Each structure stands twice: as structure tokens, then as C-alpha cells.
XYZ file of C-alpha atoms in Angstrom:
656
model
C -4.157 -10.534 51.075
C -1.720 -11.290 48.275
C -2.909 -13.057 45.148
C -0.455 -15.849 45.682
C -1.734 -16.726 49.130
C -5.471 -17.001 48.712
C -6.700 -19.469 51.332
C -9.767 -21.623 50.856
C -12.774 -20.470 48.908
C -13.194 -16.740 49.304
C -16.527 -15.369 50.435
C -18.820 -15.259 47.483
C -16.595 -17.461 45.402
C -17.954 -20.239 43.237
C -16.839 -23.727 42.310
C -14.623 -24.244 39.324
C -16.742 -23.989 36.122
C -15.560 -27.346 34.790
C -15.708 -29.457 37.899
C -17.679 -27.913 40.721
C -17.043 -29.297 44.196
C -15.767 -32.843 44.333
C -18.892 -34.051 46.110
C -21.754 -31.662 45.555
C -22.656 -31.761 41.904
C -20.852 -35.006 41.205
C -23.777 -36.073 39.058
C -23.516 -34.046 35.904
C -26.998 -34.432 34.458
C -30.217 -33.087 35.953
C -33.258 -35.269 36.498
C -35.304 -32.954 34.328
C -35.400 -33.137 30.560
C -35.653 -29.370 30.211
C -34.266 -26.573 32.376
C -35.751 -24.376 35.081
C -35.951 -27.289 37.491
C -35.621 -26.854 41.209
C -32.571 -29.086 41.188
C -30.513 -26.426 42.890
C -32.240 -27.407 46.124
C -31.727 -31.134 45.999
C -28.748 -31.153 43.669
C -28.619 -32.077 39.998
C -29.707 -35.620 39.475
C -31.272 -35.998 42.909
C -34.400 -38.120 43.125
C -36.613 -37.925 46.234
C -37.462 -41.069 48.111
C -40.384 -43.202 47.048
C -43.621 -41.490 48.008
C -46.017 -44.275 47.138
C -46.267 -48.010 46.629
C -48.879 -47.689 43.893
C -48.217 -49.230 40.512
C -49.214 -47.649 37.226
C -48.203 -48.091 33.591
C -45.948 -45.059 33.781
C -43.933 -45.980 36.818
C -43.947 -49.753 37.033
C -43.318 -51.341 40.409
C -42.175 -48.865 43.006
C -38.410 -48.733 43.408
C -36.373 -47.036 46.071
C -35.564 -43.543 44.892
C -37.605 -43.938 41.749
C -40.828 -42.096 42.537
C -40.920 -38.361 43.095
C -44.682 -37.785 43.425
C -47.644 -39.848 44.657
C -48.639 -42.124 41.810
C -52.213 -40.886 41.822
C -51.063 -37.371 40.923
C -48.900 -38.314 37.973
C -49.665 -38.092 34.270
C -51.054 -41.365 33.051
C -51.396 -42.888 36.501
C -53.783 -45.713 37.220
C -55.679 -43.237 39.352
C -56.006 -45.288 42.492
C -57.938 -42.337 43.892
C -60.638 -42.541 41.258
C -60.346 -46.288 40.806
C -60.405 -45.966 37.047
C -60.132 -49.101 34.977
C -58.941 -47.175 31.934
C -55.296 -48.110 32.258
C -54.043 -49.828 29.089
C -52.305 -53.159 29.285
C -49.694 -54.424 26.844
C -50.786 -56.972 24.280
C -48.965 -60.207 23.738
C -47.217 -61.177 20.562
C -44.229 -59.746 18.718
C -43.850 -55.981 18.709
C -43.317 -54.151 15.457
C -40.898 -51.220 15.562
C -42.917 -48.070 15.988
C -46.192 -49.893 16.596
C -48.558 -49.214 19.476
C -48.938 -52.125 21.827
C -52.082 -50.658 23.281
C -52.723 -47.145 24.413
C -55.432 -44.790 25.553
C -53.621 -41.983 23.770
C -56.255 -41.805 21.029
C -58.888 -40.761 23.540
C -59.843 -37.077 23.785
C -59.626 -37.314 27.554
C -58.993 -39.870 30.243
C -60.371 -40.985 33.567
C -56.776 -41.540 34.645
C -56.338 -37.961 35.773
C -56.684 -37.334 39.483
C -60.376 -37.107 40.226
C -60.829 -36.948 36.469
C -59.985 -33.251 36.365
C -56.777 -32.879 34.389
C -56.048 -29.895 36.580
C -53.211 -27.533 35.860
C -50.793 -27.672 38.805
C -50.748 -24.844 41.309
C -47.605 -22.762 41.862
C -44.985 -24.500 43.933
C -44.651 -22.840 47.311
C -41.389 -21.984 49.012
C -38.042 -21.413 47.370
C -38.386 -24.339 44.993
C -40.503 -27.337 44.219
C -39.562 -31.004 44.187
C -36.159 -31.708 42.694
C -37.722 -33.377 39.715
C -40.553 -30.884 39.229
C -40.311 -28.561 36.278
C -42.184 -25.367 35.526
C -44.266 -25.276 32.400
C -43.115 -23.220 29.432
C -45.340 -20.322 30.405
C -44.491 -20.397 34.069
C -42.422 -17.355 34.945
C -40.009 -17.571 37.898
C -38.072 -20.784 38.219
C -39.782 -21.784 41.442
C -43.296 -21.469 40.011
C -44.612 -24.680 38.547
C -47.970 -23.500 37.235
C -49.489 -22.467 33.953
C -52.102 -19.738 34.345
C -55.601 -20.825 33.448
C -58.636 -22.603 34.862
C -58.053 -25.960 36.505
C -60.273 -27.717 34.005
C -58.601 -26.214 30.920
C -56.848 -29.410 29.840
C -58.036 -32.962 29.289
C -56.436 -35.535 31.544
C -53.157 -37.108 30.449
C -53.234 -40.639 29.090
C -50.577 -43.310 29.018
C -49.502 -46.447 27.262
C -46.551 -47.996 25.495
C -44.777 -47.503 22.187
C -43.243 -50.675 20.776
C -39.738 -50.527 19.338
C -37.433 -53.337 18.299
C -36.796 -55.370 21.451
C -38.605 -53.154 23.958
C -41.797 -51.377 24.975
C -41.368 -47.723 25.912
C -43.640 -46.248 28.579
C -45.193 -43.097 27.158
C -47.514 -40.381 28.450
C -49.495 -38.014 26.208
C -50.931 -34.677 27.358
C -53.306 -33.091 24.832
C -54.371 -29.443 24.642
C -57.964 -28.344 24.911
C -59.865 -28.630 21.652
C -60.299 -31.072 18.809
C -56.876 -30.792 17.181
C -54.877 -31.852 15.358
C -51.893 -30.338 17.181
C -48.141 -29.965 16.773
C -46.284 -32.219 19.210
C -43.370 -31.807 21.600
C -41.494 -35.053 22.300
C -39.444 -35.426 25.504
C -37.504 -38.681 25.872
C -35.701 -38.995 29.202
C -33.640 -41.488 31.226
C -34.479 -39.666 34.461
C -38.135 -40.653 34.847
C -41.015 -38.956 33.068
C -42.766 -38.218 36.356
C -40.695 -35.036 36.572
C -42.378 -33.555 33.498
C -45.963 -33.219 34.695
C -45.865 -29.430 35.025
C -43.859 -29.042 31.861
C -46.313 -31.131 29.848
C -49.227 -29.077 31.147
C -47.357 -25.888 30.266
C -46.782 -26.899 26.659
C -50.341 -28.245 26.352
C -51.799 -25.005 27.693
C -50.052 -23.307 24.788
C -51.514 -25.596 22.142
C -48.941 -28.393 21.872
C -49.549 -32.097 22.344
C -46.819 -33.385 24.660
C -45.320 -36.867 24.494
C -43.073 -37.823 27.428
C -41.273 -41.154 27.355
C -38.885 -43.166 29.516
C -35.975 -44.357 27.392
C -35.301 -48.056 26.941
C -34.519 -49.897 30.166
C -35.249 -46.942 32.462
C -38.085 -46.590 34.949
C -41.288 -47.984 33.386
C -39.792 -48.867 29.996
C -38.452 -52.372 29.543
C -35.485 -53.478 27.473
C -31.733 -53.187 27.931
C -30.402 -49.877 29.320
C -27.170 -49.117 27.473
C -26.507 -45.366 27.445
C -26.563 -43.842 23.950
C -26.818 -47.174 22.114
C -30.493 -47.272 21.120
C -31.571 -43.636 21.135
C -31.338 -43.047 17.387
C -33.619 -45.970 16.500
C -35.969 -45.454 19.445
C -36.324 -41.715 18.788
C -37.068 -42.355 15.111
C -39.713 -44.960 15.998
C -41.321 -42.578 18.479
C -41.496 -39.755 15.930
C -43.192 -42.105 13.461
C -45.628 -43.182 16.168
C -46.506 -39.566 16.993
C -47.149 -38.717 13.360
C -49.513 -41.678 13.111
C -51.840 -40.413 15.862
C -55.146 -38.786 14.982
C -54.389 -35.839 17.287
C -51.076 -35.072 15.501
C -50.812 -32.527 12.692
C -47.505 -34.149 11.683
C -45.186 -31.450 13.069
C -42.785 -32.551 15.817
C -40.438 -30.596 18.087
C -37.870 -32.807 19.843
C -36.687 -31.305 23.121
C -34.384 -32.336 25.931
C -31.608 -31.370 28.316
C -28.348 -33.173 29.046
C -28.710 -36.849 28.038
C -32.224 -36.099 26.793
C -30.750 -33.502 24.419
C -28.905 -36.382 22.778
C -32.245 -38.191 22.459
C -33.704 -35.113 20.760
C -30.796 -34.927 18.301
C -30.243 -38.631 17.681
C -32.494 -39.032 14.637
C -32.018 -35.662 12.890
C -30.083 -37.354 10.082
C -32.605 -40.120 9.404
C -33.405 -40.542 5.730
C -37.138 -40.964 6.363
C -38.772 -37.558 6.986
C -41.329 -39.232 9.271
C -38.500 -40.501 11.478
C -36.855 -37.171 12.226
C -38.083 -34.066 14.062
C -39.044 -30.781 12.420
C -37.207 -28.732 15.056
C -34.902 -29.411 18.025
C -34.405 -27.762 21.415
C -31.136 -29.074 22.894
C -30.140 -27.748 26.322
C -26.781 -28.441 28.028
C -26.265 -31.360 25.611
C -24.378 -34.472 26.730
C -23.917 -35.726 23.207
C -22.392 -39.192 23.462
C -20.116 -41.610 25.293
C -16.868 -40.237 23.887
C -17.992 -36.616 24.220
C -18.919 -36.992 27.882
C -15.970 -39.225 28.785
C -13.209 -36.875 27.674
C -12.666 -33.232 26.865
C -12.520 -32.409 23.184
C -10.082 -29.552 23.584
C -6.545 -29.590 22.235
C -4.691 -32.492 20.686
C -5.744 -35.053 23.277
C -8.868 -35.483 25.342
C -8.515 -35.784 29.109
C -10.822 -38.045 31.136
C -13.683 -36.303 32.954
C -13.554 -38.210 36.219
C -15.835 -36.813 38.926
C -18.752 -35.992 36.631
C -18.694 -39.392 34.913
C -18.254 -41.295 38.167
C -21.185 -39.394 39.646
C -23.432 -40.003 36.649
C -22.626 -43.707 36.378
C -23.046 -44.231 40.121
C -26.447 -42.523 39.995
C -27.852 -43.824 36.706
C -25.632 -46.490 35.177
C -26.692 -50.148 34.905
C -29.907 -49.683 36.873
C -33.543 -49.012 35.911
C -33.940 -46.006 38.212
C -31.726 -43.315 39.749
C -30.003 -42.608 43.029
C -28.688 -39.067 42.760
C -26.797 -39.275 46.064
C -24.957 -42.509 45.253
C -21.493 -41.006 44.781
C -21.857 -38.522 47.635
C -22.828 -41.320 50.009
C -19.723 -43.327 49.148
C -17.445 -40.266 49.273
C -18.710 -39.504 52.774
C -17.385 -42.905 53.874
C -14.421 -43.048 51.507
C -13.098 -39.535 50.693
C -10.248 -40.938 48.579
C -12.570 -42.990 46.384
C -11.684 -41.184 43.152
C -7.979 -41.882 43.700
C -8.642 -45.592 43.130
C -6.336 -47.385 40.677
C -6.962 -48.623 38.142
C -9.770 -46.258 37.310
C -11.455 -48.870 35.133
C -12.128 -50.914 38.295
C -13.618 -48.048 40.290
C -17.034 -49.820 40.563
C -15.424 -52.409 42.853
C -14.745 -49.646 45.350
C -18.158 -48.086 44.779
C -19.648 -51.357 45.989
C -21.934 -52.205 43.095
C -21.397 -53.655 39.626
C -21.285 -51.273 36.655
C -20.744 -53.504 33.608
C -20.993 -50.536 31.217
C -18.254 -48.510 32.975
C -15.306 -49.865 30.911
C -17.197 -49.195 27.686
C -17.435 -45.510 28.561
C -13.659 -45.148 28.420
C -13.292 -47.353 25.349
C -15.576 -45.107 23.278
C -13.773 -42.976 20.708
C -16.322 -42.146 18.000
C -17.551 -38.534 18.153
C -20.286 -38.199 15.531
C -21.462 -34.698 14.701
C -25.271 -34.360 14.699
C -25.961 -33.474 11.067
C -29.571 -32.702 10.171
C -31.089 -34.082 6.983
C -32.637 -30.929 5.610
C -33.037 -27.455 7.151
C -34.109 -28.516 10.657
C -34.056 -25.507 13.038
C -32.012 -25.804 16.245
C -32.146 -23.950 19.547
C -29.024 -24.740 21.586
C -29.111 -23.600 25.226
C -26.180 -23.666 27.619
C -24.420 -22.093 30.574
C -20.947 -20.639 30.908
C -20.499 -22.773 34.053
C -21.775 -25.967 32.421
C -19.088 -28.634 31.833
C -20.587 -29.216 28.373
C -20.507 -25.538 27.339
C -17.986 -26.305 24.593
C -20.273 -28.997 23.173
C -23.219 -26.583 23.157
C -21.211 -23.986 21.267
C -19.793 -26.529 18.827
C -23.264 -27.952 18.144
C -24.485 -24.476 17.229
C -21.462 -23.683 15.061
C -21.614 -26.993 13.152
C -25.384 -27.059 12.588
C -26.329 -26.822 8.909
C -29.920 -25.640 9.400
C -31.230 -22.452 11.027
C -29.369 -22.285 14.347
C -29.974 -20.187 17.446
C -27.897 -20.109 20.641
C -28.657 -18.920 24.161
C -25.898 -19.040 26.800
C -26.441 -17.606 30.262
C -24.362 -17.335 33.457
C -25.578 -20.732 34.598
C -24.376 -24.216 35.461
C -25.760 -27.509 34.189
C -29.110 -26.787 35.848
C -29.413 -23.563 33.822
C -31.637 -20.955 35.506
C -31.924 -23.082 38.652
C -28.133 -22.929 38.984
C -27.124 -19.259 38.539
C -23.471 -18.277 38.845
C -22.334 -15.487 41.199
C -21.857 -13.215 38.176
C -25.551 -13.530 37.157
C -27.492 -10.265 37.302
C -31.224 -9.365 37.235
C -30.983 -8.671 33.508
C -30.152 -12.346 32.953
C -33.384 -13.652 34.446
C -34.897 -15.587 31.601
C -38.290 -17.240 31.322
C -36.918 -20.154 29.394
C -40.324 -21.769 29.044
C -41.814 -18.714 27.330
C -38.773 -18.476 25.081
C -39.032 -22.160 24.118
C -42.693 -21.820 23.144
C -42.053 -18.699 21.090
C -39.067 -20.297 19.364
C -40.963 -23.526 18.651
C -43.828 -21.648 17.028
C -41.431 -19.634 14.872
C -39.501 -22.767 13.902
C -42.601 -24.743 12.906
C -44.040 -21.767 11.006
C -40.830 -21.279 9.009
C -40.337 -17.822 10.521
C -36.670 -18.272 11.504
C -34.016 -16.840 9.224
C -31.376 -19.208 7.859
C -28.481 -17.293 9.421
C -26.684 -18.436 12.593
C -27.560 -16.171 15.513
C -27.545 -16.189 19.267
C -27.194 -14.355 22.557
C -24.649 -14.681 25.360
C -25.160 -13.112 28.791
C -22.291 -10.936 29.952
C -21.771 -11.964 33.575
C -21.232 -9.084 35.969
C -23.457 -6.811 33.880
C -27.141 -6.806 32.978
C -26.435 -7.165 29.270
C -26.665 -9.807 26.563
C -24.301 -9.672 23.583
C -24.462 -11.378 20.176
C -23.006 -14.890 20.302
C -19.462 -14.963 18.882
C -19.360 -17.002 15.667
C -15.544 -16.879 15.526
C -12.499 -16.052 17.618
C -12.965 -12.269 17.328
C -10.412 -9.873 18.780
C -8.162 -11.292 21.475
C -5.676 -9.341 23.549
C -2.522 -11.041 24.801
C -1.456 -10.811 28.431
C 2.192 -11.877 28.287
C 3.614 -13.995 31.086
C 6.538 -12.778 33.144
C 6.044 -9.014 32.750
C 4.831 -6.348 35.155
C 2.375 -4.969 32.609
C 1.058 -8.430 31.812
C 1.172 -11.336 34.263
C 3.978 -11.332 36.827
C 5.409 -14.724 37.836
C 5.070 -15.290 41.586
C 6.311 -18.879 41.709
C 6.805 -22.046 39.739
C 8.703 -21.390 36.541
C 9.951 -24.834 37.591
C 7.391 -27.012 39.374
C 6.589 -30.674 40.002
C 3.347 -32.291 38.871
C 2.923 -35.170 41.318
C -0.197 -37.320 40.755
C 0.047 -38.468 44.380
C -0.557 -34.822 45.401
C -2.455 -33.340 42.457
C -3.645 -29.766 42.141
C -7.344 -29.970 42.928
C -10.103 -28.662 40.708
C -12.426 -28.008 43.654
C -10.123 -25.749 45.684
C -9.098 -22.218 44.690
C -6.536 -21.902 47.476
C -2.831 -21.856 46.644
C -0.379 -23.052 49.280
C 3.209 -21.941 49.157
C 5.538 -24.941 49.028
C 9.274 -25.448 48.999
C 8.766 -27.219 45.680
C 5.843 -25.555 43.860
C 3.084 -27.759 42.437
C 2.109 -25.161 39.817
C 3.235 -21.961 38.152
C 1.424 -18.947 39.586
C 1.106 -15.572 37.890
C -0.856 -12.420 38.723
C -1.681 -9.252 36.822
C -1.978 -5.638 37.955
C -5.352 -4.134 38.941
C -7.475 -3.255 35.926
C -7.618 0.524 35.476
C -11.163 0.344 34.070
C -13.913 -2.262 33.559
C -13.125 -4.915 30.960
C -15.734 -6.821 28.934
C -14.811 -10.318 27.737
C -16.996 -12.326 25.354
C -15.681 -15.195 23.254
C -13.155 -18.002 23.305
C -10.091 -17.678 25.546
C -6.770 -19.515 25.216
C -3.419 -19.847 26.921
C -0.315 -20.050 24.747
C 2.440 -21.944 26.547
C 6.116 -22.533 25.955
C 7.038 -25.364 28.282
C 9.062 -28.502 28.970
C 8.144 -31.787 30.695
C 10.668 -34.465 31.641
C 8.106 -37.201 30.895
C 6.933 -38.205 27.391
C 3.304 -37.664 28.325
C 2.027 -34.688 30.288
C -1.252 -32.931 30.993
C -1.224 -29.141 31.118
C -4.066 -27.531 33.085
C -4.607 -23.766 33.051
C -6.991 -22.028 35.429
C -7.761 -18.302 35.262
C -9.195 -16.714 38.408
C -10.538 -13.174 38.792
C -9.558 -11.550 42.094
C -12.064 -8.784 42.692
C -11.134 -5.555 44.506
C -12.288 -7.105 47.808
C -9.938 -10.083 47.366
C -12.604 -12.650 46.513
C -11.535 -15.343 44.064
C -13.982 -16.157 41.269
C -13.101 -18.724 38.592
C -13.073 -17.263 35.100
C -11.869 -20.010 32.748
C -10.290 -23.458 32.813
C -8.751 -25.754 30.227
C -6.663 -28.909 30.085
C -4.842 -30.721 27.271
C -2.734 -33.865 27.054
C 0.623 -33.677 25.276
C 2.905 -36.459 24.066
C 6.182 -34.701 23.303
C 9.758 -35.975 23.591
C 10.879 -35.778 27.218
C 12.940 -32.671 27.904
C 12.061 -30.964 24.619
C 10.734 -27.414 24.647
C 7.361 -27.176 22.914
C 4.857 -24.446 22.109
C 1.152 -25.212 22.233
C -2.204 -23.716 23.101
C -4.672 -24.667 25.816
C -8.279 -23.728 24.876
C -10.091 -22.230 27.867
C -13.604 -22.238 26.455
C -16.208 -19.513 26.237
C -15.724 -16.548 28.576
C -18.494 -13.974 29.005
C -17.774 -11.643 31.898
C -17.465 -7.978 32.818
C -14.490 -7.503 35.129
C -14.804 -4.348 37.262
C -11.993 -1.855 37.674
C -9.506 -3.034 40.281
C -9.842 -6.723 39.340
C -6.603 -8.690 39.046
C -6.161 -11.832 36.982
C -4.499 -14.870 38.518
C -3.297 -17.653 36.236
C -2.258 -21.133 37.361
C -0.436 -23.631 35.151
C -0.382 -27.151 36.620
C -0.070 -30.790 35.636
C -3.401 -31.962 37.060
C -6.989 -30.816 37.552
C -8.298 -33.477 39.920
C -10.936 -34.797 40.580
C -12.638 -33.068 37.654
C -10.157 -34.886 35.423
C -8.267 -38.118 35.947
C -4.600 -37.933 36.909
C -1.982 -38.487 34.232
C 0.286 -41.208 35.699
C 3.280 -40.024 33.582
C 4.172 -43.666 32.870
C 2.862 -43.722 29.273
C -0.016 -45.913 30.509
C -3.607 -45.053 29.713
C -4.839 -43.191 32.847
C -7.931 -45.428 32.895
C -5.861 -48.605 33.271
C -2.724 -47.275 35.001
C -1.681 -48.795 38.325
C 1.529 -46.805 38.885
C 2.093 -43.064 39.330
C 5.245 -41.011 38.978
C 6.012 -37.299 39.264
C 6.791 -35.058 36.297
C 9.168 -32.091 36.458
C 7.893 -29.107 34.487
C 9.478 -25.906 33.251
C 7.419 -22.940 32.071
C 9.107 -20.391 29.798
C 7.330 -17.117 30.643
C 8.948 -15.271 27.752
C 7.133 -17.481 25.250
C 3.805 -17.764 27.073
C 0.698 -15.586 27.257
C -3.005 -15.484 28.060
C -5.319 -14.581 25.160
C -8.620 -13.001 26.209
C -11.579 -12.023 23.968
C -12.019 -8.314 24.647
C -15.227 -6.611 23.503
C -15.232 -2.922 22.586
C -18.393 -0.939 21.951
C -20.648 -3.953 21.481
C -24.326 -3.062 21.497
C -26.477 -5.065 23.944
C -29.286 -7.135 22.440
C -32.621 -8.647 23.456
C -31.987 -12.408 23.858
C -35.577 -13.373 23.037
C -35.654 -11.339 19.846
C -32.219 -12.622 18.839
C -33.096 -16.296 19.273
C -36.726 -16.332 18.141
C -36.530 -14.521 14.820
């Protein structure tokens, strides 16, 4: 099989690291607030069907797709089994920001637990637990949702509401055994706090009070759900509330994954020390409207289409979630994401999304800047679409910063990449607890440190704090990358190069430039930022340039290695030189591997199509083709080659 004629997805191949398949994985955020969920089974963002019609102060009235466990087994439930009358009710009258409406959270225990036991959950049987279930920090393998210890080790969880300006936020508290006071872990989530039962028990079994909260307007919390708008104020009010409890020793760790990572980071710059956390765990962070709407690479951001459409269809402008919303519509309407104009896509989805236009109008990209030396643990995956944001967060952080990046997708350890090896198996929960203790005790050094898993090996390497050494693979040479086709090609938005298909069809008029390198004579370790340097011409004044690097292993399988896309606005017909950042690459390529590089004008449906009409792609209604010319003599691929790097222990590197 020749590199230029790879058909379909090769056996053992994986979806593109930026986009994933067009349908599976269309929702970019997991239900869980922290990783190690079983979302690989049901898909990120999936929410099982309603299992009960019971009402409790955590869940509110049952909604289709909103409940993942029987209400009587959930933290803070009304305990229909035990018939407890201990459920708090909100009090009337105006709510003061940060005040408690009424809560049983001051009690040492609660009759709200199932049968009054407060039992630690048993291990989840089978390959994985419920899609929204999450192992506790001390749990071990990803499929195990238990914390070792006697069933009666913990007091029952209690629930109530925290009042903020204009809303009441449903909140559950799980306390450790003993009299306290305790340090607290705060998890604020838009995906339903029911999914954090095991996680809360895991933290509590290790001596932390755990506060889990539905964000404003989601699930049991009332108020107006506007993504990212209220999280800074609501997080600050919640931190103040926690510090005012008798069981709190005043120390707070804010933790979260995806959107919930933004919640954890939102108040780090607050001027009031009581309104900001003492430490932050931010996993696969989706940091804001502008950050999630467009790539940050290069001179112009390009719209992230499939991931944003999937997230808004599942979670936007509704109080609960339907993780299969986009998939269901795509099954009936496979060309849904080709709809023009993109800003009116909700009409074709079949339900109103008033906040959809605001996503694309957002332009502000604030950098989370801590007030004081707040420690940070940033966790990401090389296959996560927000890997760049995770790395940038770590690099820009002004306090003690630690980084952990594994060969994972957005679901982290529940979503391993094909290049993951046994040495990359990580008990994230144990690591989080160890890091949190070190952070709160002031035991972390001020330097910036981290660990990156080298896919294809069993090793972890120190996280690259800069560009490091990069070796150029020149285009158009037999010793570098030989051009197979497409020094002149046509980027036609009516027939875009797809992000979810690694096959390359030969055409009379190529739709991309295609290059391939010779077999590697020996294994090659790559760890750091990769780039493509292009010398090219477009006959339209606006043009997107997408570069995809694929590793062809000795058996002919195609595995994506790196992807990047930038938008250029250069004079039509003028030769320009520019770079396309390809993000973090961490991979060992075995001897015999060949590199395949594609240069195209689209990367659809992961990214919206450039219409080439000078219209904003979000509002464009017309499409036209763009003729491209690639100058191989002035182009090259820059890869971060590692020589003689000593493997490290990721736990020791991140927790000291």
C-alpha cells in the first residue's frame, strides 16, 4: 500500500486528535467534573435516561435525560426509601450573595443517606460504570468506583442551597469521618452533580469535605443559564460560603474538568482572599466562549464547528443535558453541519438556541491570573482538542504550576489513545489527593514543572517549557518529505477535506498537497511543540491552511500525529511565508515509520469552512473555490526531537 493511497481508517487507527469522528464525540465536554469517568462507554457528555420520578433538593423535578441514578441513592436525596423529613426547604425573602437559604450542611450527619448509612459505593462491575459515575480519588482502575473502607466510614451527605445574586445554587456536602474542621474540595458543574457521588466519597474518605454544586440555571439550581457569564461571581460566593461553615478549616481546593475547570479558575484573581481558592485542579480546561469557539493558533482563529455544535445541542439553553442530541439529528440529516449560514444552524437542529450567536460574537480571551501564589495542577491529553489551552494555562500561571499530559482524549484515562502503554496507566484520583495535600501544606516548589507521557513507549518525560530542539523535514526532497501530488490544488468548500477521514483519494484536480517521507532508520522520540513552515499562494484574499501529519507504521496503519489550522488574509496571488502551529506532540515513532503530511484548505467538520468570499464563515451564505500553490522549496515540517532525555516519575514530578 502506498502512502498516497491509504483508504479509509486503517486497522488500529484513531480519529483525528482535534476533531474525532464527525458524529461520535461531537460533544466536547464530559458529564463528569473530574476525569476517570466511564464516559468512553456511553460517549463524552452522554446522560442515561431518567431512572426515577422522585424529587429531591438536588435534582429538582425529574427531566428526560437528567437523572443518572435512582434519586434515593444520590447524595443529598430526600431519601424516599427511609422517608426522612430532613430535607431542607428554601426560605422566602431576598437572597444575599453568598448567604445560605437553608441547609442541613451544618449537621454532622444526615438521615438523607440511603437507609441512613452513608455507605461508600461498591466497585462498579463490568468494563465501566454509568456514564456519569466517577471513581473516587483513591479508587485505582478507571472502572472501579469504590473507596476502600468500611461501609459506615462516612457520615451521610447533606444538601441544600447557596444563595447568590439572582439565583439559588443546589449544593451537596459530603463530610469526612470525625469532628473536623476539614479542608474542602469544591466541584461546580453544569453536567449534574449526581455524577460525583463516588468522587465525593473518595475525597471524603481521605479527609476532605466535598462541596458539589450545580451551576446557575442547570439541573437543580435556578437562575439564568448563560455559559461562562456568572461563574466568577458564583464561584467567589461559594468559596465564601464554604469558609463560613463550622466544618471548614478555611482551606479550599477548587477542582473541575472541561467547563467545570473554568468554574474552578474563574475567581482566582478576586481581590478578597475569602473569595478565591487556595489551590486549583484544572483538567482539560474549556476556558471561555472565545477560547472554545475558535482556535488560538496563528494569526487568526478558525471556528471549531463540530465540537461546539455538539456541546450546544447537548447542553445549551436548557436546564439539563441530552448527550446524544447532535448524533440523533446527524443520523437523520448527515449534511447538517454544512448548513448556511452557520449562525442559523439551530433552525436545522430543530430547537431554539438563543445563546448560539453569542458564542461566535465572543472575542475576549482573558488569561486566568491568580492573585497571590495559588498552586495549579493542569491536566490534559495529547488527543484533547483543548490541549493547547492546558499547556498555555500552565505556561502563563504565575504561582506554583504543575502539568500532567497523557496519551488521552477529552475523557482523559477513560479515553486512551492507541499509542497509550501500560506505563501510562495513572491513578489520577490518588495523584489529585497527594497534590492537593502538598499544595495546601505549602510543600510545592515555586518552579514550573510537569510530566508528559511519551506515546508508543512506557515513559514519561519532563514537560517542555519552551520550543526546545526542532529538526526540519524539508518539503520536496527525497531525504525529507517527497511531494506525491498537489503542489497546485483546489480548496473547494463544497467538497472540503474532512477532519474525520484519514483516506486520501487521487483526483484529477487534487484537493490537497500530499507529501511522504522515507522509512525511519531507527526509533524517533518527539516531545514538544511542532510546526509547519509554509511558502504558499492563494488566489483569494482570505484562506485557511490546514496541515495534518500522519504516522504510517511499518504495517501500513495510519495514526494521526499532529494537526493545525490557521486563517490568512494576504493579497490574492501573493507568495507568503508563514507558520502553522501543530500543537504538542509526544510520541515514539518506531523504526520503519513514514511521515505523511497533508496541506489543505479545510478541516471539516472539526472546523467551519472558509467561504473564500471575505465573509465571516459564521454568517456566510455563498461559497467559492480557492486555487492554492505550495512552494516545496520554501516549506518544511519542524518536529521536536528528544535525545537522551531521562524518564521521570509523573507523580513525583507533579506532587513535589
